[in-house]
mmCIF file with all atom_site columns, C-alpha atoms and ligand atoms in Angstrom:
data_model
loop_
_atom_site.group_PDB
_atom_site.id
_atom_site.type_symbol
_atom_site.label_atom_id
_atom_site.label_alt_id
_atom_site.label_comp_id
_atom_site.label_asym_id
_atom_site.label_entity_id
_atom_site.label_seq_id
_atom_site.pdbx_PDB_ins_code
_atom_site.Cartn_x
_atom_site.Cartn_y
_atom_site.Cartn_z
_atom_site.occupancy
_atom_site.B_iso_or_equiv
_atom_site.pdbx_formal_charge
_atom_site.auth_seq_id
_atom_site.auth_comp_id
_atom_site.auth_asym_id
_atom_site.auth_atom_id
_atom_site.pdbx_PDB_model_num
ATOM   1   C  CA  . MET I 1 1   ? -14.863 -6.343 -26.091 1.00 0.00 ? 1   MET I CA  1
ATOM   2   C  CA  . ASP I 1 2   ? -14.252 -3.197 -28.089 1.00 0.00 ? 2   ASP I CA  1
ATOM   3   C  CA  . CYS I 1 3   ? -12.479 -1.270 -25.333 1.00 0.00 ? 3   CYS I CA  1
ATOM   4   C  CA  . LEU I 1 4   ? -9.290  0.708  -25.948 1.00 0.00 ? 4   LEU I CA  1
ATOM   5   C  CA  . PHE I 1 5   ? -7.863  0.182  -22.467 1.00 0.00 ? 5   PHE I CA  1
ATOM   6   C  CA  . CYS I 1 6   ? -8.705  -3.565 -22.443 1.00 0.00 ? 6   CYS I CA  1
ATOM   7   C  CA  . LYS I 1 7   ? -6.694  -3.744 -25.704 1.00 0.00 ? 7   LYS I CA  1
ATOM   8   C  CA  . ILE I 1 8   ? -3.822  -1.820 -24.087 1.00 0.00 ? 8   ILE I CA  1
ATOM   9   C  CA  . ILE I 1 9   ? -3.863  -4.155 -21.064 1.00 0.00 ? 9   ILE I CA  1
ATOM   10  C  CA  . SER I 1 10  ? -3.797  -7.236 -23.334 1.00 0.00 ? 10  SER I CA  1
ATOM   11  C  CA  . GLY I 1 11  ? -0.985  -5.736 -25.442 1.00 0.00 ? 11  GLY I CA  1
ATOM   12  C  CA  . GLU I 1 12  ? -3.084  -5.640 -28.616 1.00 0.00 ? 12  GLU I CA  1
ATOM   13  C  CA  . ILE I 1 13  ? -2.502  -1.858 -28.678 1.00 0.00 ? 13  ILE I CA  1
ATOM   14  C  CA  . PRO I 1 14  ? 0.972   -0.672 -27.608 1.00 0.00 ? 14  PRO I CA  1
ATOM   15  C  CA  . SER I 1 15  ? 1.534   1.535  -24.572 1.00 0.00 ? 15  SER I CA  1
ATOM   16  C  CA  . LYS I 1 16  ? 4.423   2.884  -22.509 1.00 0.00 ? 16  LYS I CA  1
ATOM   17  C  CA  . LYS I 1 17  ? 4.006   0.731  -19.415 1.00 0.00 ? 17  LYS I CA  1
ATOM   18  C  CA  . VAL I 1 18  ? 5.001   2.191  -16.045 1.00 0.00 ? 18  VAL I CA  1
ATOM   19  C  CA  . TYR I 1 19  ? 3.703   -0.535 -13.736 1.00 0.00 ? 19  TYR I CA  1
ATOM   20  C  CA  . GLU I 1 20  ? 1.808   -3.831 -13.838 1.00 0.00 ? 20  GLU I CA  1
ATOM   21  C  CA  . ASP I 1 21  ? 0.621   -6.424 -11.349 1.00 0.00 ? 21  ASP I CA  1
ATOM   22  C  CA  . GLU I 1 22  ? -2.155  -9.027 -11.248 1.00 0.00 ? 22  GLU I CA  1
ATOM   23  C  CA  . SER I 1 23  ? -4.988  -6.488 -10.954 1.00 0.00 ? 23  SER I CA  1
ATOM   24  C  CA  . VAL I 1 24  ? -3.611  -3.124 -12.131 1.00 0.00 ? 24  VAL I CA  1
ATOM   25  C  CA  . TYR I 1 25  ? -1.905  -1.686 -15.243 1.00 0.00 ? 25  TYR I CA  1
ATOM   26  C  CA  . ALA I 1 26  ? -0.344  1.795  -15.489 1.00 0.00 ? 26  ALA I CA  1
ATOM   27  C  CA  . PHE I 1 27  ? 0.945   3.569  -18.602 1.00 0.00 ? 27  PHE I CA  1
ATOM   28  C  CA  . TYR I 1 28  ? 1.827   7.052  -19.855 1.00 0.00 ? 28  TYR I CA  1
ATOM   29  C  CA  . ASP I 1 29  ? -1.030  9.136  -21.264 1.00 0.00 ? 29  ASP I CA  1
ATOM   30  C  CA  . ILE I 1 30  ? -0.629  9.604  -25.026 1.00 0.00 ? 30  ILE I CA  1
ATOM   31  C  CA  . ASN I 1 31  ? -1.598  13.302 -24.724 1.00 0.00 ? 31  ASN I CA  1
ATOM   32  C  CA  . PRO I 1 32  ? 0.054   14.447 -21.496 1.00 0.00 ? 32  PRO I CA  1
ATOM   33  C  CA  . MET I 1 33  ? -1.488  17.420 -19.664 1.00 0.00 ? 33  MET I CA  1
ATOM   34  C  CA  . ALA I 1 34  ? 1.467   17.669 -17.256 1.00 0.00 ? 34  ALA I CA  1
ATOM   35  C  CA  . PRO I 1 35  ? 5.160   16.639 -17.227 1.00 0.00 ? 35  PRO I CA  1
ATOM   36  C  CA  . VAL I 1 36  ? 4.070   13.460 -15.417 1.00 0.00 ? 36  VAL I CA  1
ATOM   37  C  CA  . HIS I 1 37  ? 0.738   12.079 -16.681 1.00 0.00 ? 37  HIS I CA  1
ATOM   38  C  CA  . VAL I 1 38  ? 0.135   8.405  -16.018 1.00 0.00 ? 38  VAL I CA  1
ATOM   39  C  CA  . LEU I 1 39  ? -3.122  6.452  -16.321 1.00 0.00 ? 39  LEU I CA  1
ATOM   40  C  CA  . ILE I 1 40  ? -3.743  3.734  -13.723 1.00 0.00 ? 40  ILE I CA  1
ATOM   41  C  CA  . VAL I 1 41  ? -6.456  1.235  -14.620 1.00 0.00 ? 41  VAL I CA  1
ATOM   42  C  CA  . PRO I 1 42  ? -7.948  -1.946 -13.173 1.00 0.00 ? 42  PRO I CA  1
ATOM   43  C  CA  . LYS I 1 43  ? -7.373  -4.966 -15.414 1.00 0.00 ? 43  LYS I CA  1
ATOM   44  C  CA  . GLN I 1 44  ? -11.001 -5.898 -14.842 1.00 0.00 ? 44  GLN I CA  1
ATOM   45  C  CA  . HIS I 1 45  ? -13.218 -3.935 -17.221 1.00 0.00 ? 45  HIS I CA  1
ATOM   46  C  CA  . LEU I 1 46  ? -15.325 -1.452 -15.261 1.00 0.00 ? 46  LEU I CA  1
ATOM   47  C  CA  . SER I 1 47  ? -16.814 1.309  -17.426 1.00 0.00 ? 47  SER I CA  1
ATOM   48  C  CA  . SER I 1 48  ? -16.502 4.114  -14.904 1.00 0.00 ? 48  SER I CA  1
ATOM   49  C  CA  . MET I 1 49  ? -16.781 4.937  -11.209 1.00 0.00 ? 49  MET I CA  1
ATOM   50  C  CA  . ASN I 1 50  ? -20.493 4.152  -11.614 1.00 0.00 ? 50  ASN I CA  1
ATOM   51  C  CA  . ASP I 1 51  ? -19.522 0.457  -11.812 1.00 0.00 ? 51  ASP I CA  1
ATOM   52  C  CA  . ILE I 1 52  ? -17.707 0.398  -8.447  1.00 0.00 ? 52  ILE I CA  1
ATOM   53  C  CA  . THR I 1 53  ? -19.448 -1.843 -5.907  1.00 0.00 ? 53  THR I CA  1
ATOM   54  C  CA  . ALA I 1 54  ? -18.633 -3.469 -2.567  1.00 0.00 ? 54  ALA I CA  1
ATOM   55  C  CA  . GLU I 1 55  ? -17.613 -6.592 -4.540  1.00 0.00 ? 55  GLU I CA  1
ATOM   56  C  CA  . ASN I 1 56  ? -14.975 -4.926 -6.743  1.00 0.00 ? 56  ASN I CA  1
ATOM   57  C  CA  . SER I 1 57  ? -13.841 -1.844 -4.798  1.00 0.00 ? 57  SER I CA  1
ATOM   58  C  CA  . ALA I 1 58  ? -10.676 -3.429 -3.363  1.00 0.00 ? 58  ALA I CA  1
ATOM   59  C  CA  . VAL I 1 59  ? -8.896  -2.664 -6.638  1.00 0.00 ? 59  VAL I CA  1
ATOM   60  C  CA  . VAL I 1 60  ? -9.604  1.038  -6.132  1.00 0.00 ? 60  VAL I CA  1
ATOM   61  C  CA  . SER I 1 61  ? -7.718  1.217  -2.845  1.00 0.00 ? 61  SER I CA  1
ATOM   62  C  CA  . HIS I 1 62  ? -4.946  -0.779 -4.505  1.00 0.00 ? 62  HIS I CA  1
ATOM   63  C  CA  . ILE I 1 63  ? -4.860  1.772  -7.356  1.00 0.00 ? 63  ILE I CA  1
ATOM   64  C  CA  . PHE I 1 64  ? -4.336  4.561  -4.806  1.00 0.00 ? 64  PHE I CA  1
ATOM   65  C  CA  . GLU I 1 65  ? -1.522  2.580  -3.221  1.00 0.00 ? 65  GLU I CA  1
ATOM   66  C  CA  . VAL I 1 66  ? 0.067   2.205  -6.684  1.00 0.00 ? 66  VAL I CA  1
ATOM   67  C  CA  . ALA I 1 67  ? -0.469  5.932  -7.364  1.00 0.00 ? 67  ALA I CA  1
ATOM   68  C  CA  . ALA I 1 68  ? 1.402   6.878  -4.178  1.00 0.00 ? 68  ALA I CA  1
ATOM   69  C  CA  . GLN I 1 69  ? 4.225   4.478  -5.062  1.00 0.00 ? 69  GLN I CA  1
ATOM   70  C  CA  . LEU I 1 70  ? 4.494   5.792  -8.646  1.00 0.00 ? 70  LEU I CA  1
ATOM   71  C  CA  . ALA I 1 71  ? 4.427   9.408  -7.406  1.00 0.00 ? 71  ALA I CA  1
ATOM   72  C  CA  . ARG I 1 72  ? 7.457   8.625  -5.245  1.00 0.00 ? 72  ARG I CA  1
ATOM   73  C  CA  . GLU I 1 73  ? 9.245   6.749  -8.065  1.00 0.00 ? 73  GLU I CA  1
ATOM   74  C  CA  . LEU I 1 74  ? 8.521   9.482  -10.639 1.00 0.00 ? 74  LEU I CA  1
ATOM   75  C  CA  . GLY I 1 75  ? 9.759   12.221 -8.317  1.00 0.00 ? 75  GLY I CA  1
ATOM   76  C  CA  . ILE I 1 76  ? 6.528   14.184 -7.782  1.00 0.00 ? 76  ILE I CA  1
ATOM   77  C  CA  . ALA I 1 77  ? 5.591   13.042 -4.266  1.00 0.00 ? 77  ALA I CA  1
ATOM   78  C  CA  . GLU I 1 78  ? 7.309   15.898 -2.467  1.00 0.00 ? 78  GLU I CA  1
ATOM   79  C  CA  . ASP I 1 79  ? 6.144   18.817 -4.629  1.00 0.00 ? 79  ASP I CA  1
ATOM   80  C  CA  . GLY I 1 80  ? 2.610   17.443 -4.961  1.00 0.00 ? 80  GLY I CA  1
ATOM   81  C  CA  . TYR I 1 81  ? 0.385   15.722 -7.474  1.00 0.00 ? 81  TYR I CA  1
ATOM   82  C  CA  . ARG I 1 82  ? -3.249  15.010 -8.324  1.00 0.00 ? 82  ARG I CA  1
ATOM   83  C  CA  . VAL I 1 83  ? -5.219  11.797 -8.855  1.00 0.00 ? 83  VAL I CA  1
ATOM   84  C  CA  . VAL I 1 84  ? -8.392  12.294 -10.915 1.00 0.00 ? 84  VAL I CA  1
ATOM   85  C  CA  . SER I 1 85  ? -11.110 10.084 -12.366 1.00 0.00 ? 85  SER I CA  1
ATOM   86  C  CA  . ASN I 1 86  ? -13.584 11.621 -14.788 1.00 0.00 ? 86  ASN I CA  1
ATOM   87  C  CA  . CYS I 1 87  ? -16.939 9.830  -14.515 1.00 0.00 ? 87  CYS I CA  1
ATOM   88  C  CA  . GLY I 1 88  ? -19.288 10.295 -17.451 1.00 0.00 ? 88  GLY I CA  1
ATOM   89  C  CA  . ALA I 1 89  ? -19.380 12.536 -20.490 1.00 0.00 ? 89  ALA I CA  1
ATOM   90  C  CA  . ALA I 1 90  ? -20.192 15.730 -18.556 1.00 0.00 ? 90  ALA I CA  1
ATOM   91  C  CA  . ALA I 1 91  ? -17.019 15.235 -16.516 1.00 0.00 ? 91  ALA I CA  1
ATOM   92  C  CA  . GLY I 1 92  ? -14.955 14.761 -19.674 1.00 0.00 ? 92  GLY I CA  1
ATOM   93  C  CA  . GLN I 1 93  ? -14.674 10.965 -19.659 1.00 0.00 ? 93  GLN I CA  1
ATOM   94  C  CA  . THR I 1 94  ? -13.754 9.843  -23.177 1.00 0.00 ? 94  THR I CA  1
ATOM   95  C  CA  . VAL I 1 95  ? -12.563 6.271  -22.566 1.00 0.00 ? 95  VAL I CA  1
ATOM   96  C  CA  . PHE I 1 96  ? -15.171 4.137  -20.833 1.00 0.00 ? 96  PHE I CA  1
ATOM   97  C  CA  . HIS I 1 97  ? -12.818 1.851  -18.927 1.00 0.00 ? 97  HIS I CA  1
ATOM   98  C  CA  . LEU I 1 98  ? -12.326 3.107  -15.363 1.00 0.00 ? 98  LEU I CA  1
ATOM   99  C  CA  . HIS I 1 99  ? -9.025  4.959  -15.050 1.00 0.00 ? 99  HIS I CA  1
ATOM   100 C  CA  . PHE I 1 100 ? -7.261  7.317  -12.668 1.00 0.00 ? 100 PHE I CA  1
ATOM   101 C  CA  . HIS I 1 101 ? -5.045  10.115 -13.985 1.00 0.00 ? 101 HIS I CA  1
ATOM   102 C  CA  . LEU I 1 102 ? -1.856  10.692 -11.974 1.00 0.00 ? 102 LEU I CA  1
ATOM   103 C  CA  . LEU I 1 103 ? -0.711  14.244 -12.749 1.00 0.00 ? 103 LEU I CA  1
ATOM   104 C  CA  . GLY I 1 104 ? 2.281   16.182 -11.493 1.00 0.00 ? 104 GLY I CA  1
ATOM   105 C  CA  . GLY I 1 105 ? 5.568   17.857 -12.266 1.00 0.00 ? 105 GLY I CA  1
ATOM   106 C  CA  . LYS I 1 106 ? 4.161   21.382 -12.485 1.00 0.00 ? 106 LYS I CA  1
ATOM   107 C  CA  . LYS I 1 107 ? 1.944   23.784 -10.543 1.00 0.00 ? 107 LYS I CA  1
ATOM   108 C  CA  . LEU I 1 108 ? -1.487  22.365 -11.278 1.00 0.00 ? 108 LEU I CA  1
ATOM   109 C  CA  . GLY I 1 109 ? -4.423  24.667 -11.991 1.00 0.00 ? 109 GLY I CA  1
ATOM   110 C  CA  . LEU I 1 110 ? -8.075  24.322 -11.109 1.00 0.00 ? 110 LEU I CA  1
ATOM   111 C  CA  . ASN I 1 111 ? -8.859  22.188 -14.150 1.00 0.00 ? 111 ASN I CA  1
ATOM   112 C  CA  . MET I 1 112 ? -7.796  18.530 -14.303 1.00 0.00 ? 112 MET I CA  1
ATOM   113 C  CA  . ALA I 1 113 ? -4.195  19.570 -14.934 1.00 0.00 ? 113 ALA I CA  1
HETATM 114 P  P1  . LIG D 2 .   ? -10.644 10.652 -19.933 1.00 0.00 ? 201 LIG D P1  1
HETATM 115 O  O1  . LIG D 2 .   ? -10.868 11.859 -20.814 1.00 0.00 ? 201 LIG D O1  1
HETATM 116 O  O2  . LIG D 2 .   ? -10.677 10.950 -18.467 1.00 0.00 ? 201 LIG D O2  1
HETATM 117 O  O3  . LIG D 2 .   ? -11.573 9.509  -20.329 1.00 0.00 ? 201 LIG D O3  1
HETATM 118 O  O4  . LIG D 2 .   ? -9.156  10.184 -20.191 1.00 0.00 ? 201 LIG D O4  1
HETATM 119 C  C1  . LIG D 2 .   ? -8.792  9.391  -21.274 1.00 0.00 ? 201 LIG D C1  1
HETATM 120 C  C2  . LIG D 2 .   ? -7.319  9.590  -21.475 1.00 0.00 ? 201 LIG D C2  1
HETATM 121 O  O5  . LIG D 2 .   ? -6.833  8.543  -22.287 1.00 0.00 ? 201 LIG D O5  1
HETATM 122 C  C3  . LIG D 2 .   ? -6.961  10.904 -22.166 1.00 0.00 ? 201 LIG D C3  1
HETATM 123 O  O6  . LIG D 2 .   ? -6.127  11.684 -21.320 1.00 0.00 ? 201 LIG D O6  1
HETATM 124 C  C4  . LIG D 2 .   ? -6.233  10.437 -23.437 1.00 0.00 ? 201 LIG D C4  1
HETATM 125 O  O7  . LIG D 2 .   ? -5.149  11.274 -23.779 1.00 0.00 ? 201 LIG D O7  1
HETATM 126 C  C5  . LIG D 2 .   ? -5.776  9.045  -23.052 1.00 0.00 ? 201 LIG D C5  1
HETATM 127 N  N1  . LIG D 2 .   ? -5.554  8.128  -24.163 1.00 0.00 ? 201 LIG D N1  1
HETATM 128 C  C6  . LIG D 2 .   ? -6.362  7.924  -25.239 1.00 0.00 ? 201 LIG D C6  1
HETATM 129 N  N2  . LIG D 2 .   ? -5.845  6.973  -26.040 1.00 0.00 ? 201 LIG D N2  1
HETATM 130 C  C7  . LIG D 2 .   ? -4.677  6.583  -25.464 1.00 0.00 ? 201 LIG D C7  1
HETATM 131 C  C8  . LIG D 2 .   ? -3.664  5.644  -25.815 1.00 0.00 ? 201 LIG D C8  1
HETATM 132 N  N3  . LIG D 2 .   ? -3.739  4.887  -26.929 1.00 0.00 ? 201 LIG D N3  1
HETATM 133 N  N4  . LIG D 2 .   ? -2.588  5.512  -25.005 1.00 0.00 ? 201 LIG D N4  1
HETATM 134 C  C9  . LIG D 2 .   ? -2.485  6.268  -23.879 1.00 0.00 ? 201 LIG D C9  1
HETATM 135 N  N5  . LIG D 2 .   ? -3.415  7.161  -23.486 1.00 0.00 ? 201 LIG D N5  1
HETATM 136 C  C10 . LIG D 2 .   ? -4.483  7.320  -24.274 1.00 0.00 ? 201 LIG D C10 1
HETATM 137 ZN ZN1 . LIG D 2 .   ? -12.005 -2.170 -20.882 1.00 0.00 ? 202 LIG D ZN1 1
#
């Protein structure tokens, strides 16, 4: 499949990995909007939040568990951080493999970062 994040997960395209387990991969955003900007993605290809169903939603709660763990490890848990998923072009989604932005390390504004 011609999907950038599937290629990152498989290692075909390099990334700065922060975390990996059997169902989730996390890596630094190539164009960071904040001092800490990590993308957390399911290994299973889901195009966006529109693809989340009762059958596959367990990975989403796991992603939030990983986000909380990474926030602690990356030192942003105390000051505060944001977890965002842009769904669809009008929301600014540019890569159509479901992903959650973990943003922190500065005072965040009203936009994504
Ligand atoms: P979104 O606009 O919500 O779809 O987010 C896509 C994110 O992927 C953007 O923040 C990009 O900077 C990021 N991105 C695009 N290509 C890469 C890449 N090769 N490695 C890491 N992050 C990337
Ligand atoms: Zn994909």
